[in-house]
mmCIF file of C-alpha atoms in Angstrom:
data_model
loop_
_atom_site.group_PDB
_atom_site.id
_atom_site.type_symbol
_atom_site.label_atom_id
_atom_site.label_comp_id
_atom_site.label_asym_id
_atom_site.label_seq_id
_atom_site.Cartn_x
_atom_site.Cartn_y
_atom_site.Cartn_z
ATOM 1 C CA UNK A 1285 -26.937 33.929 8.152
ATOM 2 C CA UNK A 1286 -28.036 32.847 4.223
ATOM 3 C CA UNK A 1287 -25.677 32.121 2.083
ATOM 4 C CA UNK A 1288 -24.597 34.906 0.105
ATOM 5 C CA UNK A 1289 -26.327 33.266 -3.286
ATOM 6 C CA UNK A 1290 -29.366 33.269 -0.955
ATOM 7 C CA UNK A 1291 -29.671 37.279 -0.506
ATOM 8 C CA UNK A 1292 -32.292 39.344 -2.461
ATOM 9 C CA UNK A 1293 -30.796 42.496 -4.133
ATOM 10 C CA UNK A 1294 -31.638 44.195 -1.572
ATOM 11 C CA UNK A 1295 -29.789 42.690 1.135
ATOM 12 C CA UNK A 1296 -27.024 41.853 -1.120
ATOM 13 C CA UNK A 1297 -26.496 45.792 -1.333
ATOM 14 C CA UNK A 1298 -26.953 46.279 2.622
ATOM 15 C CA UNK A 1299 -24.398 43.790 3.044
ATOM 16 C CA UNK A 1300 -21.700 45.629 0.676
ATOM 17 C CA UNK A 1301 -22.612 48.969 2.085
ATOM 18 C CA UNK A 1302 -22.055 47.389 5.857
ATOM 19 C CA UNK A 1303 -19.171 46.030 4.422
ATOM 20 C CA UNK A 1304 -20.256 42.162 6.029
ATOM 21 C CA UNK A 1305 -18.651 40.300 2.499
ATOM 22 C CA UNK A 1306 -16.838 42.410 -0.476
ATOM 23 C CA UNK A 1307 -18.547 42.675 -3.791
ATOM 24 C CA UNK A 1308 -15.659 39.992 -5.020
ATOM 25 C CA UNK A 1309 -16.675 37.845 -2.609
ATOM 26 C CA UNK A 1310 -20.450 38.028 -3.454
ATOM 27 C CA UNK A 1311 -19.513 37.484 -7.493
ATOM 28 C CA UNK A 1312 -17.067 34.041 -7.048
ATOM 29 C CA UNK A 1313 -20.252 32.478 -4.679
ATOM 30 C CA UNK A 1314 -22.670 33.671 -7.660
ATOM 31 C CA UNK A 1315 -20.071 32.594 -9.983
ATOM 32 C CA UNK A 1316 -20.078 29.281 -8.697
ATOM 33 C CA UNK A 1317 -23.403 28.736 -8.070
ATOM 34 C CA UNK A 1318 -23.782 29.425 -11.868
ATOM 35 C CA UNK A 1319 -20.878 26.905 -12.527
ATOM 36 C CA UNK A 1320 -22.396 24.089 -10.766
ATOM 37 C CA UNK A 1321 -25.853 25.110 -12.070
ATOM 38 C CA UNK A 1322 -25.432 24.332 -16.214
ATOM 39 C CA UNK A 1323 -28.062 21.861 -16.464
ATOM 40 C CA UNK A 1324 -30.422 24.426 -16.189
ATOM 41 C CA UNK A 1325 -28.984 26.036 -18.952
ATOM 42 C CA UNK A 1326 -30.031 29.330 -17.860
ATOM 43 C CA UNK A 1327 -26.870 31.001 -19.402
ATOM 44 C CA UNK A 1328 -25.690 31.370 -23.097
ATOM 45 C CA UNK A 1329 -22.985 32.889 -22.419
ATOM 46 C CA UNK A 1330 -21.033 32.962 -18.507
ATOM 47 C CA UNK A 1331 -18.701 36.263 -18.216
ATOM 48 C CA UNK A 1332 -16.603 35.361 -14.844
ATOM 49 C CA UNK A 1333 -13.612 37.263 -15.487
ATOM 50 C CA UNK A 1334 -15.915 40.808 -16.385
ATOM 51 C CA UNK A 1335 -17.906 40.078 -13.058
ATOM 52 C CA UNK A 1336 -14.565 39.573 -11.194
ATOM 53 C CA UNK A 1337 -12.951 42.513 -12.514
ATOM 54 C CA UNK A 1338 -15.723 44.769 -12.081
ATOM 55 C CA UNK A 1339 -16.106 43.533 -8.434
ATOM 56 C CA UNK A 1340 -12.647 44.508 -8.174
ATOM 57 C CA UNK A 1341 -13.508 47.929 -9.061
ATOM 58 C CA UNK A 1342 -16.363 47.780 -7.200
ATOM 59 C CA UNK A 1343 -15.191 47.038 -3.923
ATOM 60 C CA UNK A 1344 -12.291 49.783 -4.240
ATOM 61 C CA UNK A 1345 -15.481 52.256 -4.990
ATOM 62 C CA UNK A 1346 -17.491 51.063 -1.675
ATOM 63 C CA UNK A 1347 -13.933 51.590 0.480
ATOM 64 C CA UNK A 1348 -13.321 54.860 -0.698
ATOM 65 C CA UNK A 1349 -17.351 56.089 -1.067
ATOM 66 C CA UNK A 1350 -17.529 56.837 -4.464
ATOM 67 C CA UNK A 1351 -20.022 53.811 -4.779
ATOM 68 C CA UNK A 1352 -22.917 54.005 -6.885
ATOM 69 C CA UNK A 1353 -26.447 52.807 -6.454
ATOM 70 C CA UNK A 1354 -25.999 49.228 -7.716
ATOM 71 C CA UNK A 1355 -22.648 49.290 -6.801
ATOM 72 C CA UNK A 1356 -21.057 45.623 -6.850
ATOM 73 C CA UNK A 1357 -24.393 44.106 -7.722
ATOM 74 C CA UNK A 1358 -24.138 40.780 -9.691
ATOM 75 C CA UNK A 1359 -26.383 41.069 -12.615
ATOM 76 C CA UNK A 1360 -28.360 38.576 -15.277
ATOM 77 C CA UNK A 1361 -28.707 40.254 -18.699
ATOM 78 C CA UNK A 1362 -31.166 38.655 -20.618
ATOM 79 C CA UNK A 1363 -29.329 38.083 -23.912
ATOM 80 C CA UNK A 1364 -31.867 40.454 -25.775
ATOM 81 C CA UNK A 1365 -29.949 43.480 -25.076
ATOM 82 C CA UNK A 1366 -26.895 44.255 -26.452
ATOM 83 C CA UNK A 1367 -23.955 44.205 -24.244
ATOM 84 C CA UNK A 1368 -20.869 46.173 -25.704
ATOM 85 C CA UNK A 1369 -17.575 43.224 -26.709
ATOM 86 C CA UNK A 1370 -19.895 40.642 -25.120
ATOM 87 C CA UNK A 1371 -21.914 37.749 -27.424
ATOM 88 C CA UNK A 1372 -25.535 38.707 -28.024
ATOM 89 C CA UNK A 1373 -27.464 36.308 -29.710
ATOM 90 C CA UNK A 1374 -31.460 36.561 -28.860
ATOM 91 C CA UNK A 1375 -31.106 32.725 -28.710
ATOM 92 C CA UNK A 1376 -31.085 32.947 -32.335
ATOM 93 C CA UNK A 1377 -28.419 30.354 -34.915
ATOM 94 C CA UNK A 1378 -28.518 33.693 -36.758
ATOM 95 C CA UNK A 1379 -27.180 35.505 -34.208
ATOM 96 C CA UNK A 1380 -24.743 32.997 -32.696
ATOM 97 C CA UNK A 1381 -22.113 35.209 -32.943
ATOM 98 C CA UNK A 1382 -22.673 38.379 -32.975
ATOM 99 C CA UNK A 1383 -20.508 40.871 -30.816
ATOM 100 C CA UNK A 1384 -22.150 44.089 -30.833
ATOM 101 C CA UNK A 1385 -19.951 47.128 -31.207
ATOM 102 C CA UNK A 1386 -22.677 49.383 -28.859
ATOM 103 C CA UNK A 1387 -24.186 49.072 -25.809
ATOM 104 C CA UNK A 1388 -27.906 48.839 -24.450
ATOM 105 C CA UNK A 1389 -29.613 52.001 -23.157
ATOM 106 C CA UNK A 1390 -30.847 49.274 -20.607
ATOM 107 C CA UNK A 1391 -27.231 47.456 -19.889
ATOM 108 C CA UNK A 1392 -25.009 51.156 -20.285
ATOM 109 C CA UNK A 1393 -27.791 52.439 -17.286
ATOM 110 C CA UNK A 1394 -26.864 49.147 -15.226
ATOM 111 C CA UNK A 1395 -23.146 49.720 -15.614
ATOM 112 C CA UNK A 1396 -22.989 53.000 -14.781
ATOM 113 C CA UNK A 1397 -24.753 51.926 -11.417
ATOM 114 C CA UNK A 1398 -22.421 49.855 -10.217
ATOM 115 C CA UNK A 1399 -24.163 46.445 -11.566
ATOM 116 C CA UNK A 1400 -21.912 43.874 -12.718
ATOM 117 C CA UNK A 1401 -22.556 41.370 -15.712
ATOM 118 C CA UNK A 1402 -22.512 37.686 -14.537
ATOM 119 C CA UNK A 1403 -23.743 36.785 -17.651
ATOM 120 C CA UNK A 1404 -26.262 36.471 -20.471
ATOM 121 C CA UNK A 1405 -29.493 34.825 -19.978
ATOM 122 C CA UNK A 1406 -31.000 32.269 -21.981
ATOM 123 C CA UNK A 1407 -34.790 33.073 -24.005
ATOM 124 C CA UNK A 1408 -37.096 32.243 -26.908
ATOM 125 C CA UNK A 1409 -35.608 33.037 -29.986
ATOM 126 C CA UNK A 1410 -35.822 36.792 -30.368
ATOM 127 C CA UNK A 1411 -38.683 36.933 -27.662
ATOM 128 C CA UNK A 1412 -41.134 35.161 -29.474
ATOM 129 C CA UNK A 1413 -42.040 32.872 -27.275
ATOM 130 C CA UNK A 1414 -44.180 31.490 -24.106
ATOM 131 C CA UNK A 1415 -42.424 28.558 -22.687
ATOM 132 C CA UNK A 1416 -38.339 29.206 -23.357
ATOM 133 C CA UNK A 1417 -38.478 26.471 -25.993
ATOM 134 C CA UNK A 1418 -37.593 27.768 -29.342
ATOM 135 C CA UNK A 1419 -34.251 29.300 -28.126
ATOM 136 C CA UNK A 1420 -31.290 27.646 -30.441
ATOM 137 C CA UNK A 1421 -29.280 26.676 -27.371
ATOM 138 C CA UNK A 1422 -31.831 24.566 -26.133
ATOM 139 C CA UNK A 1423 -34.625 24.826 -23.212
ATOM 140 C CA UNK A 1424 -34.346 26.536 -20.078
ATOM 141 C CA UNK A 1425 -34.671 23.685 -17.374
ATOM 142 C CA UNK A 1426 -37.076 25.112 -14.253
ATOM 143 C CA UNK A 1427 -35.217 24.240 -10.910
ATOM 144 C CA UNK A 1428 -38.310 23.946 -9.073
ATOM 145 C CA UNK A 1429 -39.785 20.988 -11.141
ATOM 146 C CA UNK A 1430 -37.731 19.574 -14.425
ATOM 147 C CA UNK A 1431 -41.758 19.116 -16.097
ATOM 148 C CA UNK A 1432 -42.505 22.759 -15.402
ATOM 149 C CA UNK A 1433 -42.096 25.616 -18.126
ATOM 150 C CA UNK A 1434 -39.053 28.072 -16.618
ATOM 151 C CA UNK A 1435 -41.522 31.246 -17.166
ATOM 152 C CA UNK A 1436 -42.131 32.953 -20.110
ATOM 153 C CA UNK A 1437 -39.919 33.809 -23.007
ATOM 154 C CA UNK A 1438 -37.154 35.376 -20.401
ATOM 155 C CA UNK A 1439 -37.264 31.688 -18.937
ATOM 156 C CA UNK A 1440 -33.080 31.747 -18.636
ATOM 157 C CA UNK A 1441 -33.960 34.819 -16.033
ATOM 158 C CA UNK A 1442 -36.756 33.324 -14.152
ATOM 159 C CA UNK A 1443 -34.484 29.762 -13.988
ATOM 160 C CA UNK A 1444 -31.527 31.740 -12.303
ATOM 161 C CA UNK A 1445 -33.618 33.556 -9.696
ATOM 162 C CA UNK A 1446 -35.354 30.896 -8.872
ATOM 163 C CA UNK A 1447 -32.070 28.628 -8.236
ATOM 164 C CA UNK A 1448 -30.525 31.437 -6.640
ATOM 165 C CA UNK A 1449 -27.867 31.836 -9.211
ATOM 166 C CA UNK A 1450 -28.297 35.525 -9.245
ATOM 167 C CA UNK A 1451 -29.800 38.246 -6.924
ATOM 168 C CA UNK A 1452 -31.348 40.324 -10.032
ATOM 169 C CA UNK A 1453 -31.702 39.834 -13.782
ATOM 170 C CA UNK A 1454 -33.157 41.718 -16.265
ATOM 171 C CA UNK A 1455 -35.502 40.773 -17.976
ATOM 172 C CA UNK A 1456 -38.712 42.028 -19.935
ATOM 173 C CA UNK A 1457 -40.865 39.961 -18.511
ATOM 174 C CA UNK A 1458 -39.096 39.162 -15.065
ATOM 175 C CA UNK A 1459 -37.365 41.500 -12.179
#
Protein backbone atom coordinates (compact mmCIF):
# COMPACT_ATOMS: atom_id res chain seq x y z
CA UNK A 1 0.00 0.00 0.00
CA UNK A 2 1.47 3.90 -0.69
CA UNK A 3 2.11 5.80 1.89
CA UNK A 4 -0.62 7.92 2.84
CA UNK A 5 1.43 11.28 1.54
CA UNK A 6 1.56 9.17 -1.65
CA UNK A 7 -2.42 9.07 -2.37
CA UNK A 8 -4.06 11.35 -5.02
CA UNK A 9 -7.22 13.17 -3.71
CA UNK A 10 -9.01 10.81 -4.90
CA UNK A 11 -7.89 7.87 -3.13
CA UNK A 12 -7.18 9.86 -0.14
CA UNK A 13 -11.13 10.35 0.03
CA UNK A 14 -11.85 6.49 -0.77
CA UNK A 15 -9.67 5.69 1.97
CA UNK A 16 -11.60 8.01 4.65
CA UNK A 17 -14.92 6.93 3.32
CA UNK A 18 -13.68 3.02 3.73
CA UNK A 19 -12.52 4.14 6.83
CA UNK A 20 -8.69 2.31 6.00
CA UNK A 21 -6.75 5.56 8.05
CA UNK A 22 -8.81 8.56 9.87
CA UNK A 23 -8.66 11.99 8.40
CA UNK A 24 -6.20 12.80 11.62
CA UNK A 25 -4.14 10.31 10.63
CA UNK A 26 -3.88 11.42 6.93
CA UNK A 27 -3.15 15.33 8.23
CA UNK A 28 -0.01 14.44 10.95
CA UNK A 29 1.69 12.18 7.76
CA UNK A 30 0.97 15.41 5.47
CA UNK A 31 1.94 17.45 8.33
CA UNK A 32 5.14 15.91 8.54
CA UNK A 33 5.97 15.47 5.25
CA UNK A 34 5.60 19.33 5.09
CA UNK A 35 7.85 19.59 8.27
CA UNK A 36 10.68 17.72 6.90
CA UNK A 37 10.11 19.33 3.47
CA UNK A 38 11.14 23.36 4.28
CA UNK A 39 13.87 23.60 1.92
CA UNK A 40 11.55 23.69 -0.69
CA UNK A 41 10.00 26.47 0.80
CA UNK A 42 6.76 25.71 -0.64
CA UNK A 43 4.90 27.16 2.46
CA UNK A 44 4.68 30.79 3.87
CA UNK A 45 2.85 30.05 6.36
CA UNK A 46 2.29 26.03 7.99
CA UNK A 47 -1.24 25.84 9.97
CA UNK A 48 -0.80 22.27 11.88
CA UNK A 49 -2.94 22.85 14.72
CA UNK A 50 -6.16 24.19 12.16
CA UNK A 51 -5.48 20.96 10.00
CA UNK A 52 -5.45 18.83 13.22
CA UNK A 53 -8.44 20.27 14.64
CA UNK A 54 -10.42 20.21 11.64
CA UNK A 55 -9.42 16.51 11.10
CA UNK A 56 -10.76 16.09 14.42
CA UNK A 57 -14.00 17.31 13.31
CA UNK A 58 -13.70 15.64 10.34
CA UNK A 59 -13.32 12.24 11.33
CA UNK A 60 -16.32 12.58 13.97
CA UNK A 61 -18.39 13.74 10.62
CA UNK A 62 -17.24 10.49 8.49
CA UNK A 63 -18.28 8.14 11.80
CA UNK A 64 -21.51 9.53 12.19
CA UNK A 65 -22.29 10.27 8.10
CA UNK A 66 -22.77 13.72 8.11
CA UNK A 67 -19.49 13.97 5.95
CA UNK A 68 -19.24 16.28 3.22
CA UNK A 69 -17.72 16.00 -0.20
CA UNK A 70 -14.12 16.93 0.68
CA UNK A 71 -14.59 15.80 3.93
CA UNK A 72 -11.11 15.44 5.86
CA UNK A 73 -9.20 16.42 2.77
CA UNK A 74 -5.79 18.10 3.49
CA UNK A 75 -5.63 21.18 1.46
CA UNK A 76 -2.77 23.77 -0.06
CA UNK A 77 -4.15 27.33 -0.31
CA UNK A 78 -2.18 29.28 -2.45
CA UNK A 79 -1.55 32.38 -0.32
CA UNK A 80 -3.52 34.60 -2.92
CA UNK A 81 -6.76 34.01 -1.36
CA UNK A 82 -7.74 35.23 1.70
CA UNK A 83 -8.15 32.83 4.46
CA UNK A 84 -10.31 34.22 7.44
CA UNK A 85 -7.64 34.76 11.07
CA UNK A 86 -4.96 33.14 8.89
CA UNK A 87 -1.72 35.34 7.34
CA UNK A 88 -2.26 36.26 3.70
CA UNK A 89 0.44 37.88 2.15
CA UNK A 90 0.53 37.33 -1.91
CA UNK A 91 4.29 36.85 -1.20
CA UNK A 92 4.33 40.47 -0.92
CA UNK A 93 6.82 42.64 2.17
CA UNK A 94 3.65 44.75 1.89
CA UNK A 95 1.53 42.27 2.85
CA UNK A 96 3.66 40.39 5.39
CA UNK A 97 1.22 40.64 7.81
CA UNK A 98 -1.87 40.96 6.95
CA UNK A 99 -4.71 38.86 8.70
CA UNK A 100 -7.74 39.25 6.76
CA UNK A 101 -10.95 39.71 8.68
CA UNK A 102 -13.08 37.74 5.58
CA UNK A 103 -12.84 34.79 3.88
CA UNK A 104 -12.33 33.68 0.11
CA UNK A 105 -15.39 32.76 -1.99
CA UNK A 106 -12.75 30.09 -3.15
CA UNK A 107 -11.36 28.98 0.56
CA UNK A 108 -15.23 29.52 2.44
CA UNK A 109 -16.44 26.83 -0.67
CA UNK A 110 -13.41 24.46 0.41
CA UNK A 111 -14.33 24.63 4.07
CA UNK A 112 -17.66 24.05 3.85
CA UNK A 113 -16.66 20.74 1.94
CA UNK A 114 -14.93 19.22 4.36
CA UNK A 115 -11.27 20.41 3.06
CA UNK A 116 -8.86 21.20 5.63
CA UNK A 117 -6.10 24.02 5.46
CA UNK A 118 -2.53 22.56 5.77
CA UNK A 119 -1.29 25.67 4.87
CA UNK A 120 -0.52 28.62 2.62
CA UNK A 121 1.41 28.22 -0.47
CA UNK A 122 4.24 30.11 -1.57
CA UNK A 123 3.98 32.45 -5.25
CA UNK A 124 5.24 35.43 -7.24
CA UNK A 125 4.53 38.45 -5.60
CA UNK A 126 0.85 39.15 -6.14
CA UNK A 127 0.81 36.66 -9.20
CA UNK A 128 2.94 38.49 -11.33
CA UNK A 129 5.15 36.19 -12.18
CA UNK A 130 6.50 33.07 -14.41
CA UNK A 131 9.13 31.31 -12.50
CA UNK A 132 8.12 31.74 -8.45
CA UNK A 133 11.04 34.16 -8.13
CA UNK A 134 9.91 37.53 -7.12
CA UNK A 135 7.96 36.21 -4.04
CA UNK A 136 9.47 38.18 -0.77
CA UNK A 137 10.01 34.91 1.09
CA UNK A 138 12.27 33.69 -1.34
CA UNK A 139 12.08 30.99 -4.36
CA UNK A 140 10.13 28.00 -4.49
CA UNK A 141 12.80 25.10 -4.74
CA UNK A 142 11.40 22.28 -7.50
CA UNK A 143 11.83 18.76 -5.83
CA UNK A 144 12.31 17.12 -9.01
CA UNK A 145 15.54 19.04 -10.04
CA UNK A 146 16.97 22.05 -7.61
CA UNK A 147 17.96 23.96 -11.44
CA UNK A 148 14.37 23.61 -12.58
CA UNK A 149 11.69 26.51 -12.24
CA UNK A 150 8.83 25.00 -9.57
CA UNK A 151 5.97 25.97 -12.28
CA UNK A 152 4.56 29.08 -12.82
CA UNK A 153 3.69 31.87 -10.49
CA UNK A 154 1.67 29.21 -8.09
CA UNK A 155 5.23 27.47 -7.96
CA UNK A 156 4.73 26.89 -3.84
CA UNK A 157 1.58 24.61 -5.20
CA UNK A 158 3.21 22.81 -7.98
CA UNK A 159 6.50 22.21 -5.40
CA UNK A 160 4.12 20.48 -2.78
CA UNK A 161 2.34 18.18 -5.23
CA UNK A 162 5.10 17.27 -6.76
CA UNK A 163 6.97 16.23 -3.33
CA UNK A 164 3.91 14.76 -2.19
CA UNK A 165 3.43 17.16 0.61
CA UNK A 166 -0.18 17.52 -0.17
CA UNK A 167 -2.90 15.53 -2.10
CA UNK A 168 -4.58 18.90 -3.60
CA UNK A 169 -3.79 22.61 -3.62
CA UNK A 170 -5.33 25.33 -5.05
CA UNK A 171 -4.03 27.12 -7.16
CA UNK A 172 -4.81 29.39 -10.31
CA UNK A 173 -2.64 27.96 -12.36
CA UNK A 174 -2.28 24.34 -10.79
CA UNK A 175 -4.98 21.54 -9.52
Amino acid sequence: MKKLTELCLHEAREGLLNKDFTSKELALDHIEAMESSKLLNAFITETPEIAIKSAEESDSRLSNGTNRELEGIPIGVKDMFCTKGVLTTASSKMLSNFIPPYESTVTENLWNEGALLIGKLNNDEFAMGSSNETSYFGNTINPIGKNLVPGGSSGGSASALAANLTPATIGTDTG
